[in-house]
Amino acid sequence: MPPLEAWEKVLIDWEALQEDMHRYLPCTTCHAGIDDADMETAHSGLIADPSADAVASCGRCHPNIAPFQSASLHNSLAGYDTVLYARSVPENHPAIEEGESYHCNSCHTTCGDCHVSQPDSVGGGLVEGHAFVRTPSMSRQCTACHGSRVKNEYTGAHEGIPADVHLRSARMICTDCHTGDEMHGVVQTTNGIQAGAAAHRYDGPQSPTCESCHADQVGVGSGNPYHEEHGTELLSCQVCHSVAYINCSTCHLERTAEDVPYFRLEDEEMGFYIGRNVLRNAERPYRYVPVRHVPTWPGLFDLYGENLLPNFDNLPTWTYATPHNIQRNTPQTASCESCHTNNAIFLTPDRVLPEEQAANAGVIVPAAPPLPEGYAPAATPQGGPAPTPTPDTGL
Amino acid sequence: MKRSLVCLLGLALFAALLAAGCSPVPAARAALQATETAPSGGGEARATLSPDGATVAPEAQPTLLAPTPTLIPDFNCINCHTNADLLMALAVEEATPEAPSEGSG
């Protein structure tokens, strides 16, 4: 997505705005400044993105959303702090936060970044000439931030790997699964609505879930031999229905000769690996999940201080993943042997760097699970009775 | 008398543009330009660009609102920010040069 020219970013489409309820608000109501013909005077005190203070701006008319948005991960970026603080010590937090402010926080998202403009991470700029879009654009807003992993996986940008079946078969966009409540940090509970204030993206109930649409195809009673066999608590859906995704290593925080902060990844590798689920809980009961290498490393914040992540081994570098490249048929679904006895798709010890063994001790799988006792190749799920259930070996 | 004539001229031009299918804002801009550039008797040619939005071409606004009750919010803001040529002329390179960060999410 090419960045907009500076003038394009602030060009209002008058006709589009006429279709928008917000036309009833004078510009200065949200943006402050002064309605004056002189540009300098007009821009004095200007608030470029009023929704940076969601409650004071959008919240005046949207009190059912704005207060929650402030606590959402899109706004708080709490996921970064959660993992960085876990690997650090309190006295290092200010230096880490300084680094985040230069290299990470452009992913911070206001109401306007999804409903009026492109996010800052791609330079900003009005999307529909300042008309407010109720549903954000997948290409210009969602994947503007969620690009290298989600977008490339979902659209099949990686060579040899097809687009996600939800795109290929149903042309589904992000918001078909990811609801407004989820995006705004609103959690619907049985007792009502409450603010999310999630600590990271896998905190709290799963949203969305595959079962939301595929309830009759999941687990025991589904009629699908594989699903009957594995139930709903052994494997996440992605273990069987995801394919190779990108794994990043060693992010370097750097500055250009002009002192512009940026980040650079040392390595990226396509791969699919099944590991143990270290987030296992009632919401995500799976014993095995796909795991993705995240680009952290002990020297991640070296530009801002020495040894700022002294407790690096507190969290794994291979993390719970929900790749957006779902396929009905994958190498794993070809046969029982595709997973059982197939070490190639498991995060075995030899796949983990020596210096990361300790951090990933809870994720590493010693070896692929064996075939069920008495299993015979002829008794595949399609050709006859389902194989004997695999005993839980604790792998 | 002259000011009334100027207003009438502006309105007539605006109505003509509107009838020709022009979008409201360029039409309004033309009307404004007509009132700005026409000679005035009392040196008040810029009265239509007063900082107080309420005084901006008050007689023209009802026409602009039709057919739906649309407000013209802060006319000076709209007047510039709907003018691509003007914005291009005023555009300055952003202070922050491009940095080679790679993707995310």
mmCIF file with all atom_site columns, N, CA and C in Angstrom, chain A residues 54-112:
data_model
loop_
_atom_site.group_PDB
_atom_site.id
_atom_site.type_symbol
_atom_site.label_atom_id
_atom_site.label_alt_id
_atom_site.label_comp_id
_atom_site.label_asym_id
_atom_site.label_entity_id
_atom_site.label_seq_id
_atom_site.pdbx_PDB_ins_code
_atom_site.Cartn_x
_atom_site.Cartn_y
_atom_site.Cartn_z
_atom_site.occupancy
_atom_site.B_iso_or_equiv
_atom_site.pdbx_formal_charge
_atom_site.auth_seq_id
_atom_site.auth_comp_id
_atom_site.auth_asym_id
_atom_site.auth_atom_id
_atom_site.pdbx_PDB_model_num
ATOM 1   N N  . ALA A 1 54  ? -10.217 9.352   23.420 1.00 0.00 ? 54  ALA A N  1
ATOM 2   C CA . ALA A 1 54  ? -11.471 8.784   22.918 1.00 0.00 ? 54  ALA A CA 1
ATOM 3   C C  . ALA A 1 54  ? -12.682 9.222   23.730 1.00 0.00 ? 54  ALA A C  1
ATOM 4   N N  . VAL A 1 55  ? -12.518 9.275   25.029 1.00 0.00 ? 55  VAL A N  1
ATOM 5   C CA . VAL A 1 55  ? -13.668 9.593   25.880 1.00 0.00 ? 55  VAL A CA 1
ATOM 6   C C  . VAL A 1 55  ? -14.105 11.039  25.674 1.00 0.00 ? 55  VAL A C  1
ATOM 7   N N  . ALA A 1 56  ? -13.134 11.949  25.602 1.00 0.00 ? 56  ALA A N  1
ATOM 8   C CA . ALA A 1 56  ? -13.474 13.364  25.471 1.00 0.00 ? 56  ALA A CA 1
ATOM 9   C C  . ALA A 1 56  ? -14.002 13.711  24.087 1.00 0.00 ? 56  ALA A C  1
ATOM 10  N N  . SER A 1 57  ? -13.631 12.951  23.085 1.00 0.00 ? 57  SER A N  1
ATOM 11  C CA . SER A 1 57  ? -14.080 13.283  21.729 1.00 0.00 ? 57  SER A CA 1
ATOM 12  C C  . SER A 1 57  ? -15.211 12.358  21.305 1.00 0.00 ? 57  SER A C  1
ATOM 13  N N  . CYS A 1 58  ? -14.880 11.172  20.873 1.00 0.00 ? 58  CYS A N  1
ATOM 14  C CA . CYS A 1 58  ? -15.901 10.237  20.383 1.00 0.00 ? 58  CYS A CA 1
ATOM 15  C C  . CYS A 1 58  ? -16.894 9.864   21.475 1.00 0.00 ? 58  CYS A C  1
ATOM 16  N N  . GLY A 1 59  ? -16.397 9.834   22.706 1.00 0.00 ? 59  GLY A N  1
ATOM 17  C CA . GLY A 1 59  ? -17.229 9.399   23.813 1.00 0.00 ? 59  GLY A CA 1
ATOM 18  C C  . GLY A 1 59  ? -18.423 10.293  24.084 1.00 0.00 ? 59  GLY A C  1
ATOM 19  N N  . ARG A 1 60  ? -18.379 11.513  23.586 1.00 0.00 ? 60  ARG A N  1
ATOM 20  C CA . ARG A 1 60  ? -19.523 12.397  23.828 1.00 0.00 ? 60  ARG A CA 1
ATOM 21  C C  . ARG A 1 60  ? -20.784 11.886  23.137 1.00 0.00 ? 60  ARG A C  1
ATOM 22  N N  . CYS A 1 61  ? -20.602 11.224  22.007 1.00 0.00 ? 61  CYS A N  1
ATOM 23  C CA . CYS A 1 61  ? -21.758 10.664  21.297 1.00 0.00 ? 61  CYS A CA 1
ATOM 24  C C  . CYS A 1 61  ? -21.776 9.140   21.334 1.00 0.00 ? 61  CYS A C  1
ATOM 25  N N  . HIS A 1 62  ? -20.625 8.538   21.639 1.00 0.00 ? 62  HIS A N  1
ATOM 26  C CA . HIS A 1 62  ? -20.534 7.072   21.652 1.00 0.00 ? 62  HIS A CA 1
ATOM 27  C C  . HIS A 1 62  ? -20.091 6.587   23.032 1.00 0.00 ? 62  HIS A C  1
ATOM 28  N N  . PRO A 1 63  ? -20.883 6.895   24.051 1.00 0.00 ? 63  PRO A N  1
ATOM 29  C CA . PRO A 1 63  ? -20.455 6.534   25.412 1.00 0.00 ? 63  PRO A CA 1
ATOM 30  C C  . PRO A 1 63  ? -20.460 5.033   25.670 1.00 0.00 ? 63  PRO A C  1
ATOM 31  N N  . ASN A 1 64  ? -21.079 4.290   24.776 1.00 0.00 ? 64  ASN A N  1
ATOM 32  C CA . ASN A 1 64  ? -21.114 2.837   24.957 1.00 0.00 ? 64  ASN A CA 1
ATOM 33  C C  . ASN A 1 64  ? -19.885 2.144   24.384 1.00 0.00 ? 64  ASN A C  1
ATOM 34  N N  . ILE A 1 65  ? -19.024 2.900   23.714 1.00 0.00 ? 65  ILE A N  1
ATOM 35  C CA . ILE A 1 65  ? -17.847 2.297   23.091 1.00 0.00 ? 65  ILE A CA 1
ATOM 36  C C  . ILE A 1 65  ? -16.546 2.950   23.563 1.00 0.00 ? 65  ILE A C  1
ATOM 37  N N  . ALA A 1 66  ? -16.513 4.275   23.527 1.00 0.00 ? 66  ALA A N  1
ATOM 38  C CA . ALA A 1 66  ? -15.249 4.981   23.748 1.00 0.00 ? 66  ALA A CA 1
ATOM 39  C C  . ALA A 1 66  ? -14.541 4.615   25.056 1.00 0.00 ? 66  ALA A C  1
ATOM 40  N N  . PRO A 1 67  ? -15.242 4.508   26.167 1.00 0.00 ? 67  PRO A N  1
ATOM 41  C CA . PRO A 1 67  ? -14.511 4.183   27.401 1.00 0.00 ? 67  PRO A CA 1
ATOM 42  C C  . PRO A 1 67  ? -13.830 2.820   27.336 1.00 0.00 ? 67  PRO A C  1
ATOM 43  N N  . PHE A 1 68  ? -14.451 1.882   26.639 1.00 0.00 ? 68  PHE A N  1
ATOM 44  C CA . PHE A 1 68  ? -13.850 0.558   26.525 1.00 0.00 ? 68  PHE A CA 1
ATOM 45  C C  . PHE A 1 68  ? -12.640 0.596   25.602 1.00 0.00 ? 68  PHE A C  1
ATOM 46  N N  . GLN A 1 69  ? -12.757 1.372   24.546 1.00 0.00 ? 69  GLN A N  1
ATOM 47  C CA . GLN A 1 69  ? -11.670 1.428   23.566 1.00 0.00 ? 69  GLN A CA 1
ATOM 48  C C  . GLN A 1 69  ? -10.365 1.852   24.221 1.00 0.00 ? 69  GLN A C  1
ATOM 49  N N  . SER A 1 70  ? -10.485 2.729   25.210 1.00 0.00 ? 70  SER A N  1
ATOM 50  C CA . SER A 1 70  ? -9.282  3.199   25.883 1.00 0.00 ? 70  SER A CA 1
ATOM 51  C C  . SER A 1 70  ? -8.513  2.046   26.525 1.00 0.00 ? 70  SER A C  1
ATOM 52  N N  . ALA A 1 71  ? -9.244  1.017   26.920 1.00 0.00 ? 71  ALA A N  1
ATOM 53  C CA . ALA A 1 71  ? -8.595  -0.114  27.582 1.00 0.00 ? 71  ALA A CA 1
ATOM 54  C C  . ALA A 1 71  ? -8.263  -1.239  26.618 1.00 0.00 ? 71  ALA A C  1
ATOM 55  N N  . SER A 1 72  ? -8.646  -1.079  25.362 1.00 0.00 ? 72  SER A N  1
ATOM 56  C CA . SER A 1 72  ? -8.423  -2.169  24.412 1.00 0.00 ? 72  SER A CA 1
ATOM 57  C C  . SER A 1 72  ? -6.950  -2.281  24.052 1.00 0.00 ? 72  SER A C  1
ATOM 58  N N  . LEU A 1 73  ? -6.564  -3.443  23.597 1.00 0.00 ? 73  LEU A N  1
ATOM 59  C CA . LEU A 1 73  ? -5.168  -3.640  23.207 1.00 0.00 ? 73  LEU A CA 1
ATOM 60  C C  . LEU A 1 73  ? -4.777  -2.738  22.056 1.00 0.00 ? 73  LEU A C  1
ATOM 61  N N  . HIS A 1 74  ? -5.728  -2.442  21.180 1.00 0.00 ? 74  HIS A N  1
ATOM 62  C CA . HIS A 1 74  ? -5.422  -1.531  20.074 1.00 0.00 ? 74  HIS A CA 1
ATOM 63  C C  . HIS A 1 74  ? -4.951  -0.178  20.592 1.00 0.00 ? 74  HIS A C  1
ATOM 64  N N  . ASN A 1 75  ? -5.526  0.236   21.688 1.00 0.00 ? 75  ASN A N  1
ATOM 65  C CA . ASN A 1 75  ? -5.171  1.545   22.240 1.00 0.00 ? 75  ASN A CA 1
ATOM 66  C C  . ASN A 1 75  ? -4.042  1.444   23.262 1.00 0.00 ? 75  ASN A C  1
ATOM 67  N N  . SER A 1 76  ? -4.110  0.439   24.106 1.00 0.00 ? 76  SER A N  1
ATOM 68  C CA . SER A 1 76  ? -3.147  0.373   25.216 1.00 0.00 ? 76  SER A CA 1
ATOM 69  C C  . SER A 1 76  ? -1.821  -0.268  24.820 1.00 0.00 ? 76  SER A C  1
ATOM 70  N N  . LEU A 1 77  ? -1.839  -1.086  23.781 1.00 0.00 ? 77  LEU A N  1
ATOM 71  C CA . LEU A 1 77  ? -0.642  -1.870  23.407 1.00 0.00 ? 77  LEU A CA 1
ATOM 72  C C  . LEU A 1 77  ? -0.110  -2.642  24.613 1.00 0.00 ? 77  LEU A C  1
ATOM 73  N N  . ALA A 1 78  ? -1.016  -3.044  25.475 1.00 0.00 ? 78  ALA A N  1
ATOM 74  C CA . ALA A 1 78  ? -0.593  -3.702  26.710 1.00 0.00 ? 78  ALA A CA 1
ATOM 75  C C  . ALA A 1 78  ? 0.164   -4.994  26.449 1.00 0.00 ? 78  ALA A C  1
ATOM 76  N N  . GLY A 1 79  ? -0.092  -5.597  25.298 1.00 0.00 ? 79  GLY A N  1
ATOM 77  C CA . GLY A 1 79  ? 0.604   -6.839  24.990 1.00 0.00 ? 79  GLY A CA 1
ATOM 78  C C  . GLY A 1 79  ? 2.111   -6.679  24.986 1.00 0.00 ? 79  GLY A C  1
ATOM 79  N N  . TYR A 1 80  ? 2.588   -5.564  24.477 1.00 0.00 ? 80  TYR A N  1
ATOM 80  C CA . TYR A 1 80  ? 4.038   -5.306  24.472 1.00 0.00 ? 80  TYR A CA 1
ATOM 81  C C  . TYR A 1 80  ? 4.567   -5.251  25.911 1.00 0.00 ? 80  TYR A C  1
ATOM 82  N N  . ASP A 1 81  ? 3.902   -4.430  26.715 1.00 0.00 ? 81  ASP A N  1
ATOM 83  C CA . ASP A 1 81  ? 4.384   -4.265  28.090 1.00 0.00 ? 81  ASP A CA 1
ATOM 84  C C  . ASP A 1 81  ? 4.325   -5.584  28.863 1.00 0.00 ? 81  ASP A C  1
ATOM 85  N N  . THR A 1 82  ? 3.275   -6.334  28.625 1.00 0.00 ? 82  THR A N  1
ATOM 86  C CA . THR A 1 82  ? 3.122   -7.587  29.369 1.00 0.00 ? 82  THR A CA 1
ATOM 87  C C  . THR A 1 82  ? 4.334   -8.493  29.168 1.00 0.00 ? 82  THR A C  1
ATOM 88  N N  . VAL A 1 83  ? 4.733   -8.672  27.932 1.00 0.00 ? 83  VAL A N  1
ATOM 89  C CA . VAL A 1 83  ? 5.838   -9.612  27.689 1.00 0.00 ? 83  VAL A CA 1
ATOM 90  C C  . VAL A 1 83  ? 7.196   -8.986  28.004 1.00 0.00 ? 83  VAL A C  1
ATOM 91  N N  . LEU A 1 84  ? 7.325   -7.701  27.752 1.00 0.00 ? 84  LEU A N  1
ATOM 92  C CA . LEU A 1 84  ? 8.625   -7.071  28.029 1.00 0.00 ? 84  LEU A CA 1
ATOM 93  C C  . LEU A 1 84  ? 8.870   -6.949  29.530 1.00 0.00 ? 84  LEU A C  1
ATOM 94  N N  . TYR A 1 85  ? 7.846   -6.575  30.260 1.00 0.00 ? 85  TYR A N  1
ATOM 95  C CA . TYR A 1 85  ? 8.009   -6.462  31.711 1.00 0.00 ? 85  TYR A CA 1
ATOM 96  C C  . TYR A 1 85  ? 8.296   -7.832  32.331 1.00 0.00 ? 85  TYR A C  1
ATOM 97  N N  . ALA A 1 86  ? 7.651   -8.871  31.775 1.00 0.00 ? 86  ALA A N  1
ATOM 98  C CA . ALA A 1 86  ? 7.875   -10.213 32.316 1.00 0.00 ? 86  ALA A CA 1
ATOM 99  C C  . ALA A 1 86  ? 9.329   -10.648 32.141 1.00 0.00 ? 86  ALA A C  1
ATOM 100 N N  . ARG A 1 87  ? 9.991   -10.107 31.142 1.00 0.00 ? 87  ARG A N  1
ATOM 101 C CA . ARG A 1 87  ? 11.384  -10.476 30.882 1.00 0.00 ? 87  ARG A CA 1
ATOM 102 C C  . ARG A 1 87  ? 12.360  -9.480  31.511 1.00 0.00 ? 87  ARG A C  1
ATOM 103 N N  . SER A 1 88  ? 11.799  -8.465  32.179 1.00 0.00 ? 88  SER A N  1
ATOM 104 C CA . SER A 1 88  ? 12.653  -7.386  32.673 1.00 0.00 ? 88  SER A CA 1
ATOM 105 C C  . SER A 1 88  ? 12.507  -7.251  34.191 1.00 0.00 ? 88  SER A C  1
ATOM 106 N N  . VAL A 1 89  ? 12.955  -6.118  34.694 1.00 0.00 ? 89  VAL A N  1
ATOM 107 C CA . VAL A 1 89  ? 12.782  -5.768  36.106 1.00 0.00 ? 89  VAL A CA 1
ATOM 108 C C  . VAL A 1 89  ? 12.258  -4.339  36.145 1.00 0.00 ? 89  VAL A C  1
ATOM 109 N N  . PRO A 1 90  ? 11.548  -3.968  37.195 1.00 0.00 ? 90  PRO A N  1
ATOM 110 C CA . PRO A 1 90  ? 10.886  -2.653  37.218 1.00 0.00 ? 90  PRO A CA 1
ATOM 111 C C  . PRO A 1 90  ? 11.814  -1.473  36.928 1.00 0.00 ? 90  PRO A C  1
ATOM 112 N N  . GLU A 1 91  ? 13.050  -1.532  37.446 1.00 0.00 ? 91  GLU A N  1
ATOM 113 C CA . GLU A 1 91  ? 13.943  -0.383  37.241 1.00 0.00 ? 91  GLU A CA 1
ATOM 114 C C  . GLU A 1 91  ? 14.320  -0.197  35.770 1.00 0.00 ? 91  GLU A C  1
ATOM 115 N N  . ASN A 1 92  ? 14.090  -1.213  34.961 1.00 0.00 ? 92  ASN A N  1
ATOM 116 C CA . ASN A 1 92  ? 14.396  -1.092  33.532 1.00 0.00 ? 92  ASN A CA 1
ATOM 117 C C  . ASN A 1 92  ? 13.201  -0.610  32.708 1.00 0.00 ? 92  ASN A C  1
ATOM 118 N N  . HIS A 1 93  ? 12.038  -0.549  33.327 1.00 0.00 ? 93  HIS A N  1
ATOM 119 C CA . HIS A 1 93  ? 10.845  -0.215  32.551 1.00 0.00 ? 93  HIS A CA 1
ATOM 120 C C  . HIS A 1 93  ? 10.921  1.150   31.864 1.00 0.00 ? 93  HIS A C  1
ATOM 121 N N  . PRO A 1 94  ? 11.428  2.202   32.521 1.00 0.00 ? 94  PRO A N  1
ATOM 122 C CA . PRO A 1 94  ? 11.477  3.491   31.819 1.00 0.00 ? 94  PRO A CA 1
ATOM 123 C C  . PRO A 1 94  ? 12.301  3.443   30.534 1.00 0.00 ? 94  PRO A C  1
ATOM 124 N N  . ALA A 1 95  ? 13.437  2.754   30.578 1.00 0.00 ? 95  ALA A N  1
ATOM 125 C CA . ALA A 1 95  ? 14.265  2.671   29.365 1.00 0.00 ? 95  ALA A CA 1
ATOM 126 C C  . ALA A 1 95  ? 13.558  1.869   28.280 1.00 0.00 ? 95  ALA A C  1
ATOM 127 N N  . ILE A 1 96  ? 12.875  0.819   28.700 1.00 0.00 ? 96  ILE A N  1
ATOM 128 C CA . ILE A 1 96  ? 12.134  0.014   27.722 1.00 0.00 ? 96  ILE A CA 1
ATOM 129 C C  . ILE A 1 96  ? 11.006  0.843   27.114 1.00 0.00 ? 96  ILE A C  1
ATOM 130 N N  . GLU A 1 97  ? 10.330  1.589   27.979 1.00 0.00 ? 97  GLU A N  1
ATOM 131 C CA . GLU A 1 97  ? 9.222   2.415   27.475 1.00 0.00 ? 97  GLU A CA 1
ATOM 132 C C  . GLU A 1 97  ? 9.729   3.482   26.513 1.00 0.00 ? 97  GLU A C  1
ATOM 133 N N  . GLU A 1 98  ? 10.923  3.982   26.762 1.00 0.00 ? 98  GLU A N  1
ATOM 134 C CA . GLU A 1 98  ? 11.481  4.951   25.820 1.00 0.00 ? 98  GLU A CA 1
ATOM 135 C C  . GLU A 1 98  ? 11.705  4.282   24.458 1.00 0.00 ? 98  GLU A C  1
ATOM 136 N N  . GLY A 1 99  ? 12.260  3.096   24.501 1.00 0.00 ? 99  GLY A N  1
ATOM 137 C CA . GLY A 1 99  ? 12.467  2.361   23.248 1.00 0.00 ? 99  GLY A CA 1
ATOM 138 C C  . GLY A 1 99  ? 11.154  2.073   22.544 1.00 0.00 ? 99  GLY A C  1
ATOM 139 N N  . GLU A 1 100 ? 10.159  1.670   23.305 1.00 0.00 ? 100 GLU A N  1
ATOM 140 C CA . GLU A 1 100 ? 8.843   1.405   22.708 1.00 0.00 ? 100 GLU A CA 1
ATOM 141 C C  . GLU A 1 100 ? 8.295   2.656   22.032 1.00 0.00 ? 100 GLU A C  1
ATOM 142 N N  . SER A 1 101 ? 8.495   3.799   22.680 1.00 0.00 ? 101 SER A N  1
ATOM 143 C CA . SER A 1 101 ? 7.915   5.033   22.137 1.00 0.00 ? 101 SER A CA 1
ATOM 144 C C  . SER A 1 101 ? 8.498   5.368   20.767 1.00 0.00 ? 101 SER A C  1
ATOM 145 N N  . TYR A 1 102 ? 9.728   4.946   20.527 1.00 0.00 ? 102 TYR A N  1
ATOM 146 C CA . TYR A 1 102 ? 10.351  5.250   19.237 1.00 0.00 ? 102 TYR A CA 1
ATOM 147 C C  . TYR A 1 102 ? 10.123  4.159   18.198 1.00 0.00 ? 102 TYR A C  1
ATOM 148 N N  . HIS A 1 103 ? 10.041  2.908   18.634 1.00 0.00 ? 103 HIS A N  1
ATOM 149 C CA . HIS A 1 103 ? 10.085  1.814   17.672 1.00 0.00 ? 103 HIS A CA 1
ATOM 150 C C  . HIS A 1 103 ? 8.804   0.991   17.617 1.00 0.00 ? 103 HIS A C  1
ATOM 151 N N  . CYS A 1 104 ? 7.964   1.084   18.616 1.00 0.00 ? 104 CYS A N  1
ATOM 152 C CA . CYS A 1 104 ? 6.822   0.163   18.701 1.00 0.00 ? 104 CYS A CA 1
ATOM 153 C C  . CYS A 1 104 ? 5.469   0.871   18.681 1.00 0.00 ? 104 CYS A C  1
ATOM 154 N N  . ASN A 1 105 ? 5.421   2.064   19.195 1.00 0.00 ? 105 ASN A N  1
ATOM 155 C CA . ASN A 1 105 ? 4.117   2.653   19.485 1.00 0.00 ? 105 ASN A CA 1
ATOM 156 C C  . ASN A 1 105 ? 3.370   3.209   18.283 1.00 0.00 ? 105 ASN A C  1
ATOM 157 N N  . SER A 1 106 ? 3.949   3.133   17.102 1.00 0.00 ? 106 SER A N  1
ATOM 158 C CA . SER A 1 106 ? 3.181   3.585   15.934 1.00 0.00 ? 106 SER A CA 1
ATOM 159 C C  . SER A 1 106 ? 2.028   2.627   15.674 1.00 0.00 ? 106 SER A C  1
ATOM 160 N N  . CYS A 1 107 ? 2.034   1.479   16.324 1.00 0.00 ? 107 CYS A N  1
ATOM 161 C CA . CYS A 1 107 ? 0.910   0.557   16.191 1.00 0.00 ? 107 CYS A CA 1
ATOM 162 C C  . CYS A 1 107 ? -0.235  0.937   17.137 1.00 0.00 ? 107 CYS A C  1
ATOM 163 N N  . HIS A 1 108 ? 0.005   1.888   18.008 1.00 0.00 ? 108 HIS A N  1
ATOM 164 C CA . HIS A 1 108 ? -1.066  2.392   18.875 1.00 0.00 ? 108 HIS A CA 1
ATOM 165 C C  . HIS A 1 108 ? -2.198  2.916   17.984 1.00 0.00 ? 108 HIS A C  1
ATOM 166 N N  . THR A 1 109 ? -3.402  2.521   18.290 1.00 0.00 ? 109 THR A N  1
ATOM 167 C CA . THR A 1 109 ? -4.520  2.818   17.396 1.00 0.00 ? 109 THR A CA 1
ATOM 168 C C  . THR A 1 109 ? -5.629  3.573   18.115 1.00 0.00 ? 109 THR A C  1
ATOM 169 N N  . THR A 1 110 ? -6.001  4.698   17.550 1.00 0.00 ? 110 THR A N  1
ATOM 170 C CA . THR A 1 110 ? -7.116  5.460   18.089 1.00 0.00 ? 110 THR A CA 1
ATOM 171 C C  . THR A 1 110 ? -8.386  5.108   17.312 1.00 0.00 ? 110 THR A C  1
ATOM 172 N N  . CYS A 1 111 ? -9.518  5.636   17.745 1.00 0.00 ? 111 CYS A N  1
ATOM 173 C CA . CYS A 1 111 ? -10.769 5.421   17.003 1.00 0.00 ? 111 CYS A CA 1
ATOM 174 C C  . CYS A 1 111 ? -10.590 5.861   15.551 1.00 0.00 ? 111 CYS A C  1
ATOM 175 N N  . GLY A 1 112 ? -9.978  7.037   15.386 1.00 0.00 ? 112 GLY A N  1
ATOM 176 C CA . GLY A 1 112 ? -9.821  7.603   14.054 1.00 0.00 ? 112 GLY A CA 1
ATOM 177 C C  . GLY A 1 112 ? -8.924  6.773   13.158 1.00 0.00 ? 112 GLY A C  1
#
